[in-house]
Short mmCIF file of C-alpha atoms in Angstrom, two decimals:
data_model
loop_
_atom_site.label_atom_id
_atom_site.label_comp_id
_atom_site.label_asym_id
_atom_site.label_seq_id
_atom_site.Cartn_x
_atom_site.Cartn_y
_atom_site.Cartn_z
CA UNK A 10 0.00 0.00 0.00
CA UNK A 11 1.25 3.57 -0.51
CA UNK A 12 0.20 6.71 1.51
CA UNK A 13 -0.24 9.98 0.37
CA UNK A 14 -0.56 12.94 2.49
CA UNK A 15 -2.90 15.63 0.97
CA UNK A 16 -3.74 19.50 2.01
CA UNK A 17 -6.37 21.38 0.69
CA UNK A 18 -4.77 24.41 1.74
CA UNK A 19 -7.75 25.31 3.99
CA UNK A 20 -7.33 29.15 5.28
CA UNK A 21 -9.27 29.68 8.29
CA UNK A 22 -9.19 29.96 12.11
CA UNK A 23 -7.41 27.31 13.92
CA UNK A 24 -10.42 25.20 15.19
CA UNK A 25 -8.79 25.14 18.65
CA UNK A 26 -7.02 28.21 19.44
CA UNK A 27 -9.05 30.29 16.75
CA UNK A 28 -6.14 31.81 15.93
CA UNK A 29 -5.47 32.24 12.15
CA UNK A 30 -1.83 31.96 10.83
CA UNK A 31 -1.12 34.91 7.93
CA UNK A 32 -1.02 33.75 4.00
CA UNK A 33 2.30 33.70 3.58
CA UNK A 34 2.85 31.70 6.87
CA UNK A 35 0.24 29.53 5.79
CA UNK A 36 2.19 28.40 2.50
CA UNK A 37 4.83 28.17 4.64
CA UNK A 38 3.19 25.73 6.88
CA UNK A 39 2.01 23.30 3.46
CA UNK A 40 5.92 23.65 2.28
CA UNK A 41 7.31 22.37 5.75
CA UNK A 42 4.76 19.61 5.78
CA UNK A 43 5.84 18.45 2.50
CA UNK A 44 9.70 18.49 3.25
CA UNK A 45 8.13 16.48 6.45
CA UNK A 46 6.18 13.81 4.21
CA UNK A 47 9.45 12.99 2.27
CA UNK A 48 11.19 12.93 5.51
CA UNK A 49 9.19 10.38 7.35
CA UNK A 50 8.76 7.87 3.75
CA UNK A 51 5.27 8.76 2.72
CA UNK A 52 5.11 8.37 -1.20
CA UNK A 53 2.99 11.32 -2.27
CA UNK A 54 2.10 15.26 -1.48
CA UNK A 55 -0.87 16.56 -2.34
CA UNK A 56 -2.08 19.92 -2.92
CA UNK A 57 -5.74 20.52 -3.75
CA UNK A 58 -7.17 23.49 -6.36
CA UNK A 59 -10.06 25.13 -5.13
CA UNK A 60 -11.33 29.16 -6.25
CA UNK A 61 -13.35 30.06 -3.22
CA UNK A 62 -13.28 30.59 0.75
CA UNK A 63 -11.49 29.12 2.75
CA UNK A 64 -8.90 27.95 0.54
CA UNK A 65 -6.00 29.50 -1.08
CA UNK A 66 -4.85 26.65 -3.28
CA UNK A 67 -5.84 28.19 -6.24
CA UNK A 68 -2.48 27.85 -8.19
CA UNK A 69 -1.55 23.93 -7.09
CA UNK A 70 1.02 24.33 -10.21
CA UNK A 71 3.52 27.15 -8.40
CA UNK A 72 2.97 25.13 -5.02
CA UNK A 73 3.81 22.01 -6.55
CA UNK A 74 6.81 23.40 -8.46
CA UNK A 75 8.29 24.48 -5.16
CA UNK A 76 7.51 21.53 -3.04
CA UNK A 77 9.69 20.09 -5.88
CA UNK A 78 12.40 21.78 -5.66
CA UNK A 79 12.50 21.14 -1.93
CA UNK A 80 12.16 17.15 -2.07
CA UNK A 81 13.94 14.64 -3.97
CA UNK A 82 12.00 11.40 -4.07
CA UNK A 83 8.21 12.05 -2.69
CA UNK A 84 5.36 12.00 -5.84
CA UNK A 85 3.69 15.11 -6.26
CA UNK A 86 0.03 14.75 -6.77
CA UNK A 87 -2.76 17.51 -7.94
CA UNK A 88 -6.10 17.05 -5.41
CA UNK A 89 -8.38 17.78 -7.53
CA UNK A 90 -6.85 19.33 -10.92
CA UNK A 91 -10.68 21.03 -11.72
CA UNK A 92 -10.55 20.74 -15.25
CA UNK A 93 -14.13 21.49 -15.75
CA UNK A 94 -12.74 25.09 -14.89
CA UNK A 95 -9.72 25.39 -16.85
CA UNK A 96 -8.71 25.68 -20.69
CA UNK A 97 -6.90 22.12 -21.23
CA UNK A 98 -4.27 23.93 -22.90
CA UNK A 99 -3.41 25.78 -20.79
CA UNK A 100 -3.47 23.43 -17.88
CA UNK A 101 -1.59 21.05 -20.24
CA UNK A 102 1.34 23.42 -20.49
CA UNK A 103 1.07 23.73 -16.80
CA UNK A 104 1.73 20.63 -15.84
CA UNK A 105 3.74 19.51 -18.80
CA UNK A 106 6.10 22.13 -17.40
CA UNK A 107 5.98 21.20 -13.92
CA UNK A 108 6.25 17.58 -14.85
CA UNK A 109 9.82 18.43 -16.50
CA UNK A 110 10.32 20.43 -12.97
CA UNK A 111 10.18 17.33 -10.67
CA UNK A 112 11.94 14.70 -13.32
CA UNK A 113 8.48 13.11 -13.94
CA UNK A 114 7.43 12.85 -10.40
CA UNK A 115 4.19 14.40 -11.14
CA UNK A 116 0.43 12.72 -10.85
CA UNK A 117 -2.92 14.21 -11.38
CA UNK A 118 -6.24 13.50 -9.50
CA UNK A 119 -8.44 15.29 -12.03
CA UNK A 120 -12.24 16.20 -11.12
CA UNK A 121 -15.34 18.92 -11.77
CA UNK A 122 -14.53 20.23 -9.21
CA UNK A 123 -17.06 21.83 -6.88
CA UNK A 124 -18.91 25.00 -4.80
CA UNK A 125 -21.10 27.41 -6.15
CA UNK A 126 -18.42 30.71 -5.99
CA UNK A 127 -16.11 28.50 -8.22
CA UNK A 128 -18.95 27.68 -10.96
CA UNK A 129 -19.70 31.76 -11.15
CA UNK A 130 -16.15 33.05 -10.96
CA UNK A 131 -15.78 30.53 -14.47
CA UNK A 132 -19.12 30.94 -15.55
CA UNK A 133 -19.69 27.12 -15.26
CA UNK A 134 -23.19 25.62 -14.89
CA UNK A 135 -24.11 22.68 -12.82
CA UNK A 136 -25.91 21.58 -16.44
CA UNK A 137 -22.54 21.45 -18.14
CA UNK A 138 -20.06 21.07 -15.61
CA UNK A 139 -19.94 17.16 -16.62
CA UNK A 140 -19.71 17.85 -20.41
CA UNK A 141 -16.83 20.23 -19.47
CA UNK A 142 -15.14 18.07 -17.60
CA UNK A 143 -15.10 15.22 -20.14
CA UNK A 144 -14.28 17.63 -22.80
CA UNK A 145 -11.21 18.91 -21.15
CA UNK A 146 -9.99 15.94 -20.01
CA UNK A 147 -10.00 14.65 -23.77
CA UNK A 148 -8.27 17.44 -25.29
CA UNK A 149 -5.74 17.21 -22.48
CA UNK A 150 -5.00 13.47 -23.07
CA UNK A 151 -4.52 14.03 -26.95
CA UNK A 152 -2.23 17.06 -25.79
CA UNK A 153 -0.24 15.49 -24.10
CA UNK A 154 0.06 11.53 -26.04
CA UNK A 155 -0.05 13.51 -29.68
CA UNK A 156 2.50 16.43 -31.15
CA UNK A 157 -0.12 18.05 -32.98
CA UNK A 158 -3.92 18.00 -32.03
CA UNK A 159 -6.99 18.82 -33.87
CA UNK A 160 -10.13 18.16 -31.89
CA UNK A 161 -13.77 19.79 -32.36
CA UNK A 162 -14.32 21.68 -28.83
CA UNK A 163 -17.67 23.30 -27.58
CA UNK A 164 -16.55 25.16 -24.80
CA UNK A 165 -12.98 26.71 -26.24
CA UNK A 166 -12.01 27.17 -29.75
CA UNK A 167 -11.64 24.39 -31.83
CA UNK A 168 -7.54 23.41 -32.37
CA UNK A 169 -6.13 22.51 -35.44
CA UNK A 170 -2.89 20.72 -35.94
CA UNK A 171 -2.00 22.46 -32.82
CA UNK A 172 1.54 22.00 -31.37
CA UNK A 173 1.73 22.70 -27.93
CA UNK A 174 5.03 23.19 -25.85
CA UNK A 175 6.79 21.74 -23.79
CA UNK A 176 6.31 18.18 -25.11
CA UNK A 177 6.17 16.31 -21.50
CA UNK A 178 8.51 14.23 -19.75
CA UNK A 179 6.21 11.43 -18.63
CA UNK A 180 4.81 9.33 -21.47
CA UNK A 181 1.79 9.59 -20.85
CA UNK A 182 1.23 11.21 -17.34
CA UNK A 183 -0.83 9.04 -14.85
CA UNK A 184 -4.43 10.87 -14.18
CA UNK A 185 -6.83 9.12 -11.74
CA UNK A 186 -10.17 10.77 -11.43
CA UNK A 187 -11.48 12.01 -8.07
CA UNK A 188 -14.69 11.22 -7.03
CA UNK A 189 -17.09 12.00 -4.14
CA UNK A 190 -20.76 10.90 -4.90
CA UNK A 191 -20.67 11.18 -9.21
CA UNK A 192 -20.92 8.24 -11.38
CA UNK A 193 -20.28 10.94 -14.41
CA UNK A 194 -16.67 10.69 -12.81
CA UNK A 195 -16.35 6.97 -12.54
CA UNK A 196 -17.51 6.02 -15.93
CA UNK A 197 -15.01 8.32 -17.19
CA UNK A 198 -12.10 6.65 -15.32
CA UNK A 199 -13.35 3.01 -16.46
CA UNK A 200 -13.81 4.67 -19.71
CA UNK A 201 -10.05 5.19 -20.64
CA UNK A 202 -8.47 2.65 -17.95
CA UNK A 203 -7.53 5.17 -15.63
CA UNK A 204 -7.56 4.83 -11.68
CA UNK A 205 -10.16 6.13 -9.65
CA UNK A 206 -9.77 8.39 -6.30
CA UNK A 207 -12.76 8.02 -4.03
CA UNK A 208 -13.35 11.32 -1.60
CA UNK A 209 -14.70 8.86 1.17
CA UNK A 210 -14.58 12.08 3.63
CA UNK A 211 -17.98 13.38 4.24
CA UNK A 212 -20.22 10.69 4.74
CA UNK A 213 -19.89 6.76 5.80
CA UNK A 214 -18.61 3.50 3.78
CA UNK A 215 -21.74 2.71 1.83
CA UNK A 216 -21.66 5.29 -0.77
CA UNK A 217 -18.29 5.34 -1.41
CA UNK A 218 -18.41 1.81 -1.67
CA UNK A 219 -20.99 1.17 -4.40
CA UNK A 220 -19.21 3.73 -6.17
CA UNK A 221 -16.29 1.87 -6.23
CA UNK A 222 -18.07 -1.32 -7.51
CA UNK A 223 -19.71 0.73 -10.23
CA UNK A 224 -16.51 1.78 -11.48
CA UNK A 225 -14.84 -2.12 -11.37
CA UNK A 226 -18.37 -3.23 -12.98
CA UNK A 227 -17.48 0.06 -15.65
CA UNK A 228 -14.24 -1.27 -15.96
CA UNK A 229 -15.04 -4.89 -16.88
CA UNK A 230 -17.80 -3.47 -19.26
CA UNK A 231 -15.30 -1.13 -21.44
CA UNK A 232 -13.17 -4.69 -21.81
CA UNK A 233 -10.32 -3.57 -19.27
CA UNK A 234 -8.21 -6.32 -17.01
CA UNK A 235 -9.84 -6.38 -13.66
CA UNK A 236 -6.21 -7.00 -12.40
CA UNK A 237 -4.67 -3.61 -13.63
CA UNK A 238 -7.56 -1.67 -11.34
CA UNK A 239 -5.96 0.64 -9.08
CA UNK A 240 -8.12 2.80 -6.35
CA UNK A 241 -7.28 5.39 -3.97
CA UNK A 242 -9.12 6.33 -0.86
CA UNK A 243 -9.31 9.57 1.34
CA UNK A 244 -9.51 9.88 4.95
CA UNK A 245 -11.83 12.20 7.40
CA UNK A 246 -8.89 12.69 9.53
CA UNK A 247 -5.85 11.41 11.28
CA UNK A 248 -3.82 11.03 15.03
CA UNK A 249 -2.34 8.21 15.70
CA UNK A 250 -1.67 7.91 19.91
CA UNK A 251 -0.18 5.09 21.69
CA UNK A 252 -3.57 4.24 23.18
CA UNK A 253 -7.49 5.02 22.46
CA UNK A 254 -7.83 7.13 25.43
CA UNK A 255 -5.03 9.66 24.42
CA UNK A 256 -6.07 9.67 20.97
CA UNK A 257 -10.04 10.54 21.74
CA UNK A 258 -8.82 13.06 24.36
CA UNK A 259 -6.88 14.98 21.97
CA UNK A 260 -8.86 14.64 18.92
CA UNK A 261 -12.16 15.93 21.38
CA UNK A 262 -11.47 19.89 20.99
CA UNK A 263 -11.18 19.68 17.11
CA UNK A 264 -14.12 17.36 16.51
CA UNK A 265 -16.45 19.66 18.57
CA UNK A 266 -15.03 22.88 16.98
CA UNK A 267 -15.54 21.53 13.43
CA UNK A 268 -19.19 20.21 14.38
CA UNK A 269 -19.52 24.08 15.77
CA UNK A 270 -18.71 25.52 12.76
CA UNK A 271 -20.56 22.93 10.45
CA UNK A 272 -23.90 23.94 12.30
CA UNK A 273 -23.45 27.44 12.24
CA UNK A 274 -22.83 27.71 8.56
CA UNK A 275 -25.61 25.22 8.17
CA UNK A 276 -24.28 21.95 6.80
CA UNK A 277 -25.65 18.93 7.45
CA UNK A 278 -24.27 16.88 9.84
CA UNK A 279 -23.59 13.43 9.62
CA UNK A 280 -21.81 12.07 13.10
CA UNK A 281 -22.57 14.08 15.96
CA UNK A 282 -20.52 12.80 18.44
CA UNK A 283 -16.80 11.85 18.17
CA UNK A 284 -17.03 8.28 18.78
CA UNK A 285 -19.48 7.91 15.92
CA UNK A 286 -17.07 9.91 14.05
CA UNK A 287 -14.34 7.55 14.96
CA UNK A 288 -16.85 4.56 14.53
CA UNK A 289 -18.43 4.80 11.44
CA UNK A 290 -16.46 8.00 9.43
CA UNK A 291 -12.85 7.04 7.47
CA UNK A 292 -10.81 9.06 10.12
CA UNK A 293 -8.44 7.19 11.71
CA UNK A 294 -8.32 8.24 15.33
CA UNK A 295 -7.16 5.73 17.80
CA UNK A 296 -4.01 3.39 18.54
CA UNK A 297 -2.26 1.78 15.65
CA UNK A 298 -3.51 -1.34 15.91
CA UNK A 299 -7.34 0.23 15.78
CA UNK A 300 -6.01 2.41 12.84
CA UNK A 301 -5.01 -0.91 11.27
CA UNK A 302 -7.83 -2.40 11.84
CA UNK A 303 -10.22 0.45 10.33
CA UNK A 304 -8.36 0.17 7.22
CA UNK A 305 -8.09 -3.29 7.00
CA UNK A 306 -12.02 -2.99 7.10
CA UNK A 307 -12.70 -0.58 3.99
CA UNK A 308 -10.41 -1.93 2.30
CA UNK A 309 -12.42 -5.46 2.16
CA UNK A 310 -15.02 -2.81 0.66
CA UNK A 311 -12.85 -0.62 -1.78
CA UNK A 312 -9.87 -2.65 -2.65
CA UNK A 313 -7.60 0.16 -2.41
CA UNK A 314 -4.14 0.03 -2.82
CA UNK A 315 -3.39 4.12 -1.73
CA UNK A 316 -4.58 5.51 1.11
CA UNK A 317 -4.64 9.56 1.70
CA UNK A 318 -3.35 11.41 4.93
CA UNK A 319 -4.31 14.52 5.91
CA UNK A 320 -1.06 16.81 5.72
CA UNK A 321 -2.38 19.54 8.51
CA UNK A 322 -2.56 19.78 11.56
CA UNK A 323 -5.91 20.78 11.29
CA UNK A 324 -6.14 22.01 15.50
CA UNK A 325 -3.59 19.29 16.54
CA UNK A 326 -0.14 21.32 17.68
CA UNK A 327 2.62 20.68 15.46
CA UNK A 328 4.20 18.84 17.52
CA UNK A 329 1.17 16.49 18.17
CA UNK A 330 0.63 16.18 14.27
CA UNK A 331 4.62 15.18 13.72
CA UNK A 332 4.40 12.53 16.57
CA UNK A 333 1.27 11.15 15.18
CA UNK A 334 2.90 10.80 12.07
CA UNK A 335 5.68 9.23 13.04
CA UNK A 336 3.72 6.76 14.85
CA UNK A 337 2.09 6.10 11.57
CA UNK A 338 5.40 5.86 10.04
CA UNK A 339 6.72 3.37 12.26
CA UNK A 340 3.84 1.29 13.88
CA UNK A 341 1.46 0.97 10.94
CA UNK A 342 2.52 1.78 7.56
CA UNK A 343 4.44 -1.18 7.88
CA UNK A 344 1.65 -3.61 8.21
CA UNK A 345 -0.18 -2.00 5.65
CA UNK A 346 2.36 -2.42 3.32
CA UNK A 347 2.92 -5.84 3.86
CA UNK A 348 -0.91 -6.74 4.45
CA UNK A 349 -2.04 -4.95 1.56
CA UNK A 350 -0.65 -5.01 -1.99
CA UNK A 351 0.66 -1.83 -4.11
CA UNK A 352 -0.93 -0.77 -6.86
CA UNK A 353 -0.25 -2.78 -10.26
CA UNK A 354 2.20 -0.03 -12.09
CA UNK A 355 5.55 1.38 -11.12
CA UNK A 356 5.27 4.33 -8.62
CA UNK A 357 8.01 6.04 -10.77
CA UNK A 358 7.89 8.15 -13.80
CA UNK A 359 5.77 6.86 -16.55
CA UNK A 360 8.43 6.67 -19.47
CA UNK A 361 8.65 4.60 -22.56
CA UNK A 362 10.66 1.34 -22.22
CA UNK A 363 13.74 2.33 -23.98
CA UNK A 364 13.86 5.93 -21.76
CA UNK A 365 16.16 6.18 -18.62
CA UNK A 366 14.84 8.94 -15.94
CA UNK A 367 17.23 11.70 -15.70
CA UNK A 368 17.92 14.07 -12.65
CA UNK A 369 14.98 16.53 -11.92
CA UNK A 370 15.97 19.93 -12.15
CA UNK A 371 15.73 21.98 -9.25
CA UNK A 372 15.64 25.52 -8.12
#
């Protein structure tokens, strides 16, 4: 199994001390947490894009670029690329760009994309957001597999032996396709072979998991190998303690904050007390061996070969969210990635046979 940690970038209050950290300390924060990942052997940082409140990950290309240049080994992941939102072009040259940045270390999550601010800052409609994101996601494949491209477009102008530059590193880039509660998005992963991503944050296993038996039932239909299937899964949330007690105890604060806040901006709420949350949600609060445990469970429901982290602290101290961590690190990564299998490709750079990686360049 391989772990991934994954920020979002949120920018508000801390949910315990309601104190909120400046911008620029904020970046800060997601570039130290990154150098941190590498450090302590997770195989993936991931930063989200997302064009509305709270979040400031709107550019998860110049974020990326300098995570790269700080690490040498981790894989750099996009969480969600919205491509609904963007010109493919121009996300193509992107991430062709950054992908020649980190020496092909590069992966993209791809996904609509959603909130109602980001559909009217791009004038996007929740009629076409789908047809959008299928569009895009075509013209960005033939971008980036084909040296010139023509392809019939309804929502840019149409391209006509169009050369775009750079020509990419990785041949072809690995895209998996996030999704939370859309079978749009899982037919069009088991449409063109590609691995899925499921959300699995908001809500309990069931959903999640008949979405990910849609996609392998997709999969099979569009004549794929059921053995080259590769999912991801998300987590609620994370801390790791040497026993239950300490784990609940510190966790406490944040979950009641967050369940605060989700009631007072008036979302619905799913678990309303932290040991439901820790029951029945994906978070993984508790000792290791309960953390194993948990994901020994969904994964007898998904199948999933990469797990997701949270990066954050997310109202933890920094020094509770390192130790935590580490405790991961040390006390169950290991089992998971003996008990549970990798995912069936290399985790390296995605280059023809005959190619030899070279050196990523680097700041």
């Amino acid at each position: 199994m391989k772990f991934l940690a994954i920020t979002l970038i949120v920018h508000r209050p801390d949910p315990v001390t309601g104190i909120q950290k400046s911008t620029q300390e904020r970046f800060r924060e997601v570039l130290e947490n990154a150098v941190l990942a590498e450090e302590l052997g997770l195989d993936g940082f991931g930063v989200g894009e997302r064009h509305e409140r709270p979040f400031i990950s709107s550019s998860p290309t110049v974020v990326l670029s300098h995570v790269a240049a700080l690490t040498r080994r981790i894989r750099l992941f996009t969480a969600v690329t919205t491509l609904s939102l963007l010109d493919p072009v121009r996300a193509y040259e992107d991430y062709a760009t950054l992908d020649h940045l980190s020496g092909g270390r590069l992966d993209l999550i791809i996904g609509k994309g959603n909130g109602t601010a980001q559909r009217e800052l791009f004038h996007v409609t929740p009629e076409d957001q789908w047809e959008r994101n299928a569009e895009s996601y075509e013209v960005f494949r033939q971008l980036w597999r084909q040296d010139k491209v023509t392809a019939k477009t309804r929502f840019r102008p149409e391209l006509k032996d169009a050369e775009v530059w750079p020509r990419p590193y990785q041949q072809p880039i690995r895209v998996w396709h996030g999704s939370a509660t859309s079978k749009e998005s899982v037919d069009l992963a088991a449409r063109y072979g590609d691995p899925l991503f499921s959300a699995n944050v908001t809500n309990p296993i069931e959903p999640y998991a008949e979405l990910i038996r849609y996609y392998r039932e997709r999969w099979e239909h569009y004549g794929h190998d059921p053995a080259d299937i590769a999912v991801g899964a998300g987590t609620a949330g994370l801390y790791v303690a040497p026993t239950t007690q300490e784990a609940l105890t510190a966790y406490r604060p944040i979950f009641e904050s967050n369940l605060a806040f989700q009631k007072q901006i008036g979302l619905p709420i799913v678990f309303e007390t932290l040991e439901d949350y820790v029951e029945r949600s994906s978070a993984l609060i508790g000792s290791p061996q309960q953390v194993i445990d948990k994901v020994h469970r969904y994964h007898e429901q998904f199948g999933h070969t990469v797990l997701h982290l949270h990066a954050d602290a997310s109202g933890l101290t920094d020094r509770q969210h390192r130790v935590s961590l580490e405790l991961f690190g040390s006390a169950v990564a290991p089992v998971l990635r003996k008990d549970i299998p990798d995912p069936p490709f290399d985790w390296g750079p995605v280059l023809p046979e005959a190619s030899t990686a070279e050196e990523p360049v680097h700041a």
